[in-house]
Amino acid sequence: MKKAVEKLVTWSRMKSPWIIHFNSGACNGCDIEVLDALTPRYDLERFGVQLHGTPRHADVLVASGPVTRQQAARLVRIYNQMAEPKFVVAVGACACSGGVFDGCYSVLGGIDSVIPVSAYIPGCPVRPEALIDGVVKLLSSLEKKEASK
Amino acid sequence: MGKITVPLGPQHPALKEPGSFTLALEGEQVVGASIKLGYNHRGIEKTCEQRTYTQDVYLIERVCGICSHSHTTAFCTAVEEIAGVDIGKRAKAIRVAVGELERIHSHLLWLGVAGHEIGFDTLFMYSWRDRELVLDALELISGNRVHYAVNTIGGVRRDISADTARKVLAAVDKLEERTKYYIKVATEEVTVLARAKGVGMLPESVARKLCAVGPLARASNVPKDVRRDDPYLIYDELDFNVITANSCDVFGRLYVRVFELLESCKLIRQVLKALPEGDIVAKMSRKIPAGEAVARYEAPRGEDIHYVKSNGTEMPDRVKVRAPTMSNFAAVSYMLEGGFLADAPLVIAAIDPCFSCTDRATLLRGNSGEVVDLEELRRMGIEHYRAKGVDFSKL
Amino acid sequence: MTAAALERENAVKAALEQKFPGKISDIRIARARRMFAKVAGADAVAVLSFLKDEQGFDHLSTITGLDEGENFAAMYHLVSGSVVLSLRAVVPASAPVLSTVTGLFPGGEDFERELIDLLGFSIEGLKEGRRYPLPDDWPAGEYPLRKSWKGLPPAPKGEGK
């Protein structure tokens, strides 16, 4: 019985991940593309993905941009507020490695210099297609992991 | 009733200037507002001094992902002015065409966000759907939807062929038709008027005093437009109107932006139908002689000003970037004060600081530590107006 | 470039020379609509006030802080119609002190805070406020836009946790 419930929870989590989007110092390029993925042409919501405003409701943290000194503590706080199990997707070249801002005095580096990252989506900025692909790949890898349990 | 202090932000990461707003409330009325900026400070100006001019173009492009072309154009024209290089008319015309496409993309984006903030999500979805047309046109020209990387020191990197021009013009025709619909929505739709008229007042004298720029200034009857006042590229040969409004409120900003969409369509047509012949990039030495220059550019949000000082090497001595929002933040405190808390998201959005950020600001109520995100505040705003009889759900 | 095209620029130049004899140096018309001038830091506010009230330069675009070796400078970019006048207020690097211009241009507050944070200016008369644009935990005495500044000691990975 317990196993069946767990299975149901995993299934619903896979089918409808709620995401929160956080800009940790990005130029906005990735942010508008993330939002773009939710509007009519790409319509990420048809896959059950929904954008949420509060970290406490979200399963996936979609973080864009290099981590600036000022935002680092806020990023960690948001991450800590999320309930387990939680995943972080680094969106864009800057989020993956610091990108073009690597070496700027007020930039610490990619998202993974502050919090653990589950998936990296490259691109400057990421295309909405790449974002959808990344989220789907993350979910299917979880599904496999779950199945092998 | 005592005063309540409401911090809005700091998860409010806009371009170079994300902010944290602290609002003092008496009841629902905002009696004081202060802003803290700097969350997205990355240190671009210093880094520019440590990289070559060509590398800087790519860095400057990423000052802002929405008006990237504005920044690179201002930077490149400043460098070209110091070097004394004339980049040729074709390159200038292509810069104008891409710049105006960018303005359309930015204004449509803003229109959607404004729609979202007042609870009119249909407008948000419509305008973002139509925005895809511009992004397609930009992708056709440059190969990318955002960060077109069209500019380089000495000209542009991509030519516009006759075939591309034809396709872009077809997209512009479609956009113009849609724009007429948005004009109707923005100027006639009663629910929009109810949320926008008389909200976030910025009188003309204050707009002048606080040095407001762009659509914010123009909506307060201050006809500042760098394209006309201080023409750059080939704007002095083009025919367009500077749109102003004298209502000094959010409605005026809406009005100015939707009509500017039409002007941009007109400009793109003029440029692409008579694209001058010639080279698209001028040969330039990698070393720029010592000198200094100030370049101004009318970005979608207003005057963008770049100052470049060179020292004869391959790297600049000083690069100063002042994005338009920076100038407009001074006006935000003024506009918030005296208004309702319910209008705060719209007033902040109305200067077009950035949009996606507005969604994720955090709000702490009083000392109770109760956390309300901006989404919640937006809903409160919609409810507030619904109680007054303004309801979008019935549309 | 004809002489007539520079009528406005020349008029401003003449007015400055007449009003502040010997105080303003290097008045330069770089090209049509672009002017540069230099003034000692102590005289900056008087000159700015004259330009604003009597010459129509009522728009302060921004202030650029410059490290020029022995001297620091704050460059006020003023706009009147189509003309941009960049006024360089020069102060010694050992004591970079300027008076605030927020009395003339209330919107200039953040530009002045940038001078304080990034170059270590002190601005007399600027009202108390939060710092901008450097992060709250930025160490005192580190001014990134100074030419002598070579960076903070490398931050340990994961800082901010």
XYZ file of C-alpha atoms in Angstrom, chain B:
395
model
C -3.957 53.306 12.455
C -0.212 53.131 12.612
C 2.154 53.012 9.729
C 3.070 49.640 8.281
C 6.312 49.158 6.435
C 6.251 46.789 3.513
C 9.466 45.699 1.890
C 8.959 44.753 -1.748
C 11.892 42.826 -3.078
C 14.836 42.294 -3.021
C 14.084 39.433 -5.371
C 13.413 42.013 -7.983
C 16.276 41.477 -10.327
C 15.965 43.709 -13.300
C 18.599 44.654 -15.830
C 21.494 46.495 -14.368
C 19.158 47.963 -11.826
C 17.101 45.501 -9.810
C 15.537 46.956 -6.762
C 14.104 46.468 -3.377
C 11.246 48.787 -2.539
C 10.298 49.719 0.961
C 6.802 51.084 1.149
C 5.379 52.814 4.200
C 1.637 52.374 4.393
C -1.206 54.081 6.152
C -4.146 51.841 5.532
C -3.961 51.094 1.856
C -2.249 54.306 0.981
C 1.466 54.463 0.311
C 2.884 57.401 2.244
C 6.543 56.804 1.652
C 8.676 54.760 -0.705
C 12.377 54.123 -0.863
C 14.364 52.015 -3.256
C 17.516 49.998 -2.911
C 19.307 48.941 -6.061
C 22.426 46.999 -6.877
C 21.416 43.349 -6.644
C 22.518 42.650 -10.163
C 25.681 44.679 -9.992
C 28.210 42.542 -11.811
C 31.032 44.999 -12.378
C 30.741 45.283 -16.144
C 32.390 48.715 -16.323
C 35.579 47.515 -14.630
C 35.679 44.314 -16.653
C 35.401 46.354 -19.857
C 38.724 47.973 -18.992
C 40.364 44.550 -18.837
C 39.101 43.260 -22.168
C 39.601 44.358 -25.772
C 37.092 46.498 -27.627
C 35.793 43.541 -29.608
C 35.326 41.449 -26.465
C 33.613 44.391 -24.819
C 30.945 44.454 -27.507
C 29.835 40.998 -26.384
C 29.975 41.966 -22.737
C 28.069 45.217 -23.303
C 25.454 43.283 -25.263
C 24.716 41.461 -22.031
C 24.129 44.548 -19.923
C 20.521 43.869 -20.773
C 18.861 41.025 -22.603
C 15.929 43.103 -23.739
C 17.636 46.137 -25.203
C 20.992 44.556 -26.016
C 21.184 46.199 -29.417
C 20.749 49.628 -27.829
C 23.784 49.195 -25.635
C 26.070 47.833 -28.318
C 25.027 50.516 -30.774
C 25.780 53.248 -28.252
C 29.132 51.640 -27.358
C 30.176 51.030 -30.965
C 29.237 54.535 -32.129
C 31.285 56.001 -29.282
C 34.329 53.911 -30.208
C 33.903 54.660 -33.913
C 33.672 58.359 -33.128
C 36.973 58.276 -31.231
C 38.627 56.391 -34.083
C 37.147 58.819 -36.608
C 35.692 56.030 -38.739
C 32.545 56.450 -40.790
C 30.856 53.083 -40.945
C 28.891 53.701 -44.126
C 25.197 54.080 -44.716
C 24.235 50.486 -45.205
C 25.602 49.479 -41.812
C 23.816 52.428 -40.205
C 20.549 51.509 -41.865
C 20.820 47.904 -40.670
C 21.485 49.144 -37.138
C 18.335 51.257 -37.335
C 16.247 48.376 -38.678
C 17.368 46.009 -35.922
C 16.973 48.768 -33.330
C 13.375 49.406 -34.325
C 12.552 45.692 -34.385
C 13.980 45.554 -30.893
C 11.745 48.442 -29.847
C 8.688 46.558 -31.103
C 9.740 43.427 -29.235
C 10.342 45.400 -26.061
C 7.090 47.366 -26.193
C 5.009 44.252 -26.911
C 6.732 42.524 -24.037
C 5.896 45.464 -21.795
C 2.291 45.544 -22.974
C 1.916 41.899 -21.980
C 3.448 42.486 -18.584
C 1.246 45.510 -17.948
C -1.732 43.351 -18.911
C -0.593 40.678 -16.491
C -0.151 43.150 -13.648
C -3.693 44.439 -13.954
C -5.079 40.920 -14.154
C -5.767 41.001 -17.879
C -3.867 37.837 -18.830
C -5.562 37.562 -22.206
C -3.701 40.682 -23.282
C -0.488 39.157 -21.935
C -0.902 36.010 -24.026
C -1.998 37.915 -27.134
C 0.849 40.371 -27.146
C 3.446 37.697 -26.416
C 2.083 35.561 -29.212
C 2.448 38.464 -31.625
C 5.856 39.220 -30.243
C 7.021 35.915 -31.709
C 6.695 37.535 -35.140
C 9.369 40.087 -34.239
C 11.579 37.455 -32.675
C 11.311 35.422 -35.894
C 12.268 38.479 -37.914
C 15.253 39.126 -35.660
C 16.277 35.482 -35.865
C 16.057 35.664 -39.639
C 18.415 38.634 -39.689
C 20.828 37.685 -36.939
C 20.425 33.982 -36.209
C 19.309 34.498 -32.631
C 16.080 35.515 -30.944
C 17.635 37.514 -28.137
C 21.186 38.944 -28.144
C 21.360 39.431 -31.884
C 25.080 40.279 -31.881
C 24.520 42.312 -35.007
C 26.896 45.092 -34.042
C 30.633 45.020 -34.215
C 33.173 47.813 -33.973
C 33.093 49.380 -37.435
C 29.698 48.228 -38.620
C 27.428 45.216 -38.508
C 28.092 41.514 -38.775
C 25.012 40.522 -40.736
C 23.709 41.846 -44.009
C 20.027 41.990 -44.864
C 19.364 40.427 -48.265
C 16.443 41.454 -50.468
C 14.727 38.194 -49.613
C 15.162 38.692 -45.865
C 13.929 42.256 -46.159
C 10.791 41.058 -47.925
C 10.051 38.545 -45.176
C 10.678 41.077 -42.435
C 8.391 43.570 -44.161
C 5.650 40.954 -44.346
C 5.997 40.401 -40.597
C 5.848 44.160 -40.041
C 2.582 44.365 -42.015
C 1.059 41.711 -39.808
C 2.316 43.424 -36.674
C 0.882 46.729 -37.736
C -2.509 45.160 -38.125
C -2.271 43.645 -34.648
C -1.018 46.942 -33.221
C -4.244 48.594 -34.328
C -6.074 46.066 -32.199
C -3.864 46.871 -29.205
C -4.493 50.564 -29.692
C -8.179 49.818 -29.472
C -7.693 47.771 -26.309
C -5.460 50.334 -24.667
C -7.597 53.342 -25.419
C -11.153 52.002 -25.333
C -11.320 48.945 -23.080
C -13.111 50.160 -19.959
C -11.398 47.779 -17.587
C -7.950 48.872 -18.760
C -8.937 52.493 -18.403
C -10.233 51.849 -14.889
C -6.880 50.455 -13.805
C -4.643 52.872 -15.693
C -6.262 56.310 -15.648
C -5.112 58.582 -12.876
C -2.752 55.925 -11.495
C 0.914 56.658 -10.829
C 0.738 60.358 -11.606
C 3.953 62.070 -12.656
C 3.301 65.751 -13.456
C 5.294 67.338 -16.245
C 7.272 69.609 -13.926
C 8.340 66.671 -11.764
C 9.262 64.565 -14.781
C 11.543 67.369 -15.931
C 12.990 67.944 -12.489
C 13.809 64.278 -11.944
C 15.275 63.941 -15.451
C 12.875 61.171 -16.490
C 13.511 59.695 -19.925
C 11.776 57.662 -22.602
C 8.093 56.745 -22.676
C 7.791 57.706 -19.005
C 8.818 61.294 -19.790
C 6.855 61.411 -23.036
C 3.691 60.295 -21.244
C 4.142 63.309 -18.965
C 4.233 65.614 -21.934
C 8.031 65.969 -22.007
C 8.829 65.393 -25.680
C 12.315 63.991 -25.159
C 13.427 61.555 -27.834
C 17.104 61.193 -28.656
C 16.233 60.011 -32.154
C 14.860 63.440 -32.943
C 16.744 65.692 -30.502
C 20.222 64.333 -31.141
C 19.902 62.210 -34.297
C 22.344 59.342 -34.653
C 22.788 56.752 -37.418
C 20.355 57.798 -40.164
C 17.430 59.017 -38.060
C 17.791 62.565 -39.423
C 16.740 61.253 -42.851
C 13.743 59.291 -41.621
C 10.210 60.434 -41.089
C 8.596 59.603 -37.749
C 6.600 61.255 -34.994
C 7.524 61.623 -31.357
C 4.481 60.351 -29.473
C 3.550 62.229 -26.337
C 0.624 62.182 -23.952
C -0.396 64.739 -21.377
C -2.329 62.538 -18.977
C 0.846 61.902 -16.898
C -0.430 58.517 -15.655
C -0.108 54.822 -16.470
C -2.674 55.269 -19.211
C -0.402 57.825 -20.876
C 2.516 55.376 -20.771
C 0.310 52.732 -22.338
C -0.823 55.167 -24.997
C 2.707 56.306 -25.843
C 4.032 52.771 -26.172
C 1.280 51.369 -28.378
C 1.479 54.318 -30.744
C 5.239 54.014 -30.841
C 4.755 50.514 -32.179
C 3.181 52.070 -35.278
C 6.022 54.563 -35.621
C 8.558 51.744 -35.434
C 6.734 49.837 -38.174
C 6.856 52.984 -40.294
C 10.595 53.381 -39.673
C 11.411 49.766 -40.523
C 9.517 50.104 -43.807
C 11.379 53.258 -44.741
C 14.723 51.644 -44.008
C 14.184 48.249 -45.592
C 12.493 49.532 -48.737
C 15.468 51.747 -49.541
C 18.434 49.966 -48.031
C 21.527 51.911 -49.172
C 24.211 50.042 -51.101
C 27.692 49.618 -49.686
C 29.849 47.694 -47.265
C 28.434 46.605 -43.952
C 31.655 46.837 -42.027
C 34.525 49.314 -42.180
C 38.101 48.236 -41.604
C 39.336 49.418 -38.254
C 42.548 49.104 -36.327
C 42.282 47.084 -33.151
C 44.058 49.873 -31.329
C 41.862 52.889 -30.769
C 43.671 56.271 -30.550
C 43.444 58.173 -27.290
C 40.288 60.207 -26.967
C 36.834 60.300 -25.476
C 33.283 60.302 -26.757
C 29.734 60.389 -25.485
C 27.090 58.437 -27.384
C 23.375 58.616 -26.812
C 20.753 56.217 -28.059
C 16.993 56.125 -27.668
C 16.490 52.647 -26.243
C 12.947 51.302 -25.873
C 12.978 52.564 -22.267
C 14.547 55.924 -23.021
C 17.881 57.637 -23.304
C 20.830 55.270 -23.039
C 24.145 57.050 -22.652
C 27.624 55.604 -22.988
C 30.899 57.362 -22.304
C 34.080 55.780 -23.634
C 37.608 56.967 -22.948
C 40.460 55.355 -24.841
C 44.212 55.426 -24.292
C 45.678 54.249 -27.572
C 45.705 50.559 -26.687
C 43.401 47.697 -27.606
C 41.504 48.145 -24.369
C 39.418 51.102 -23.254
C 40.498 53.252 -20.320
C 36.976 53.793 -19.038
C 33.536 52.728 -20.144
C 30.470 54.210 -18.501
C 27.042 52.793 -19.159
C 23.890 54.476 -17.947
C 20.795 52.500 -18.836
C 17.491 54.378 -19.079
C 15.807 52.680 -16.116
C 18.472 54.115 -13.842
C 17.232 57.609 -14.660
C 13.623 56.650 -14.171
C 13.919 55.056 -10.746
C 13.984 58.478 -9.112
C 10.474 59.009 -10.445
C 9.181 55.692 -9.105
C 9.310 56.755 -5.452
C 7.416 59.880 -6.376
C 4.735 57.960 -8.265
C 4.260 55.352 -5.535
C 3.751 57.887 -2.794
C 0.128 58.803 -2.350
C -1.038 55.853 -4.409
C -2.620 52.596 -3.295
C -0.661 49.493 -2.427
C -2.811 47.680 -4.977
C -1.381 49.859 -7.726
C 2.245 49.414 -6.730
C 3.019 46.497 -9.087
C 1.496 48.340 -12.025
C 3.253 51.599 -11.247
C 6.589 49.831 -10.953
C 5.911 47.898 -14.139
C 4.820 51.047 -15.943
C 8.345 52.377 -16.157
C 9.227 49.019 -17.748
C 12.083 48.205 -15.373
C 11.891 44.556 -16.270
C 8.949 42.276 -16.018
C 9.783 38.723 -15.076
C 11.335 40.037 -11.926
C 8.169 41.700 -10.738
C 6.625 38.261 -10.364
C 9.038 37.040 -7.809
C 9.433 39.906 -5.410
C 8.809 39.015 -1.803
C 6.694 41.073 0.505
C 6.782 40.913 4.264
C 3.702 42.154 6.034
C 4.375 44.264 9.068
C 6.433 42.591 11.744
C 4.436 39.393 11.609
C 6.958 37.946 9.210
C 4.182 36.739 6.953
C 5.620 36.372 3.497
C 3.569 37.415 0.522
C 5.066 37.296 -2.936
C 4.318 39.844 -5.581
C 2.011 37.392 -7.288
C -0.096 37.538 -4.144
C 0.067 41.314 -4.166
C -1.041 41.327 -7.773
C -4.035 39.199 -6.824
C -4.792 41.533 -3.933
C -4.724 44.397 -6.416
C -7.108 42.626 -8.746
C -9.451 41.848 -5.860
C -9.263 45.440 -4.691
C -10.497 46.610 -8.047
C -13.035 43.847 -8.405
C -14.638 45.171 -5.259
C -14.899 48.478 -7.058
C -16.561 46.831 -10.032
C -13.592 46.320 -12.326
C -13.574 42.702 -13.366
C -11.561 41.129 -16.114
C -12.819 37.642 -15.599
C -16.083 38.636 -17.227
C -14.441 39.543 -20.514
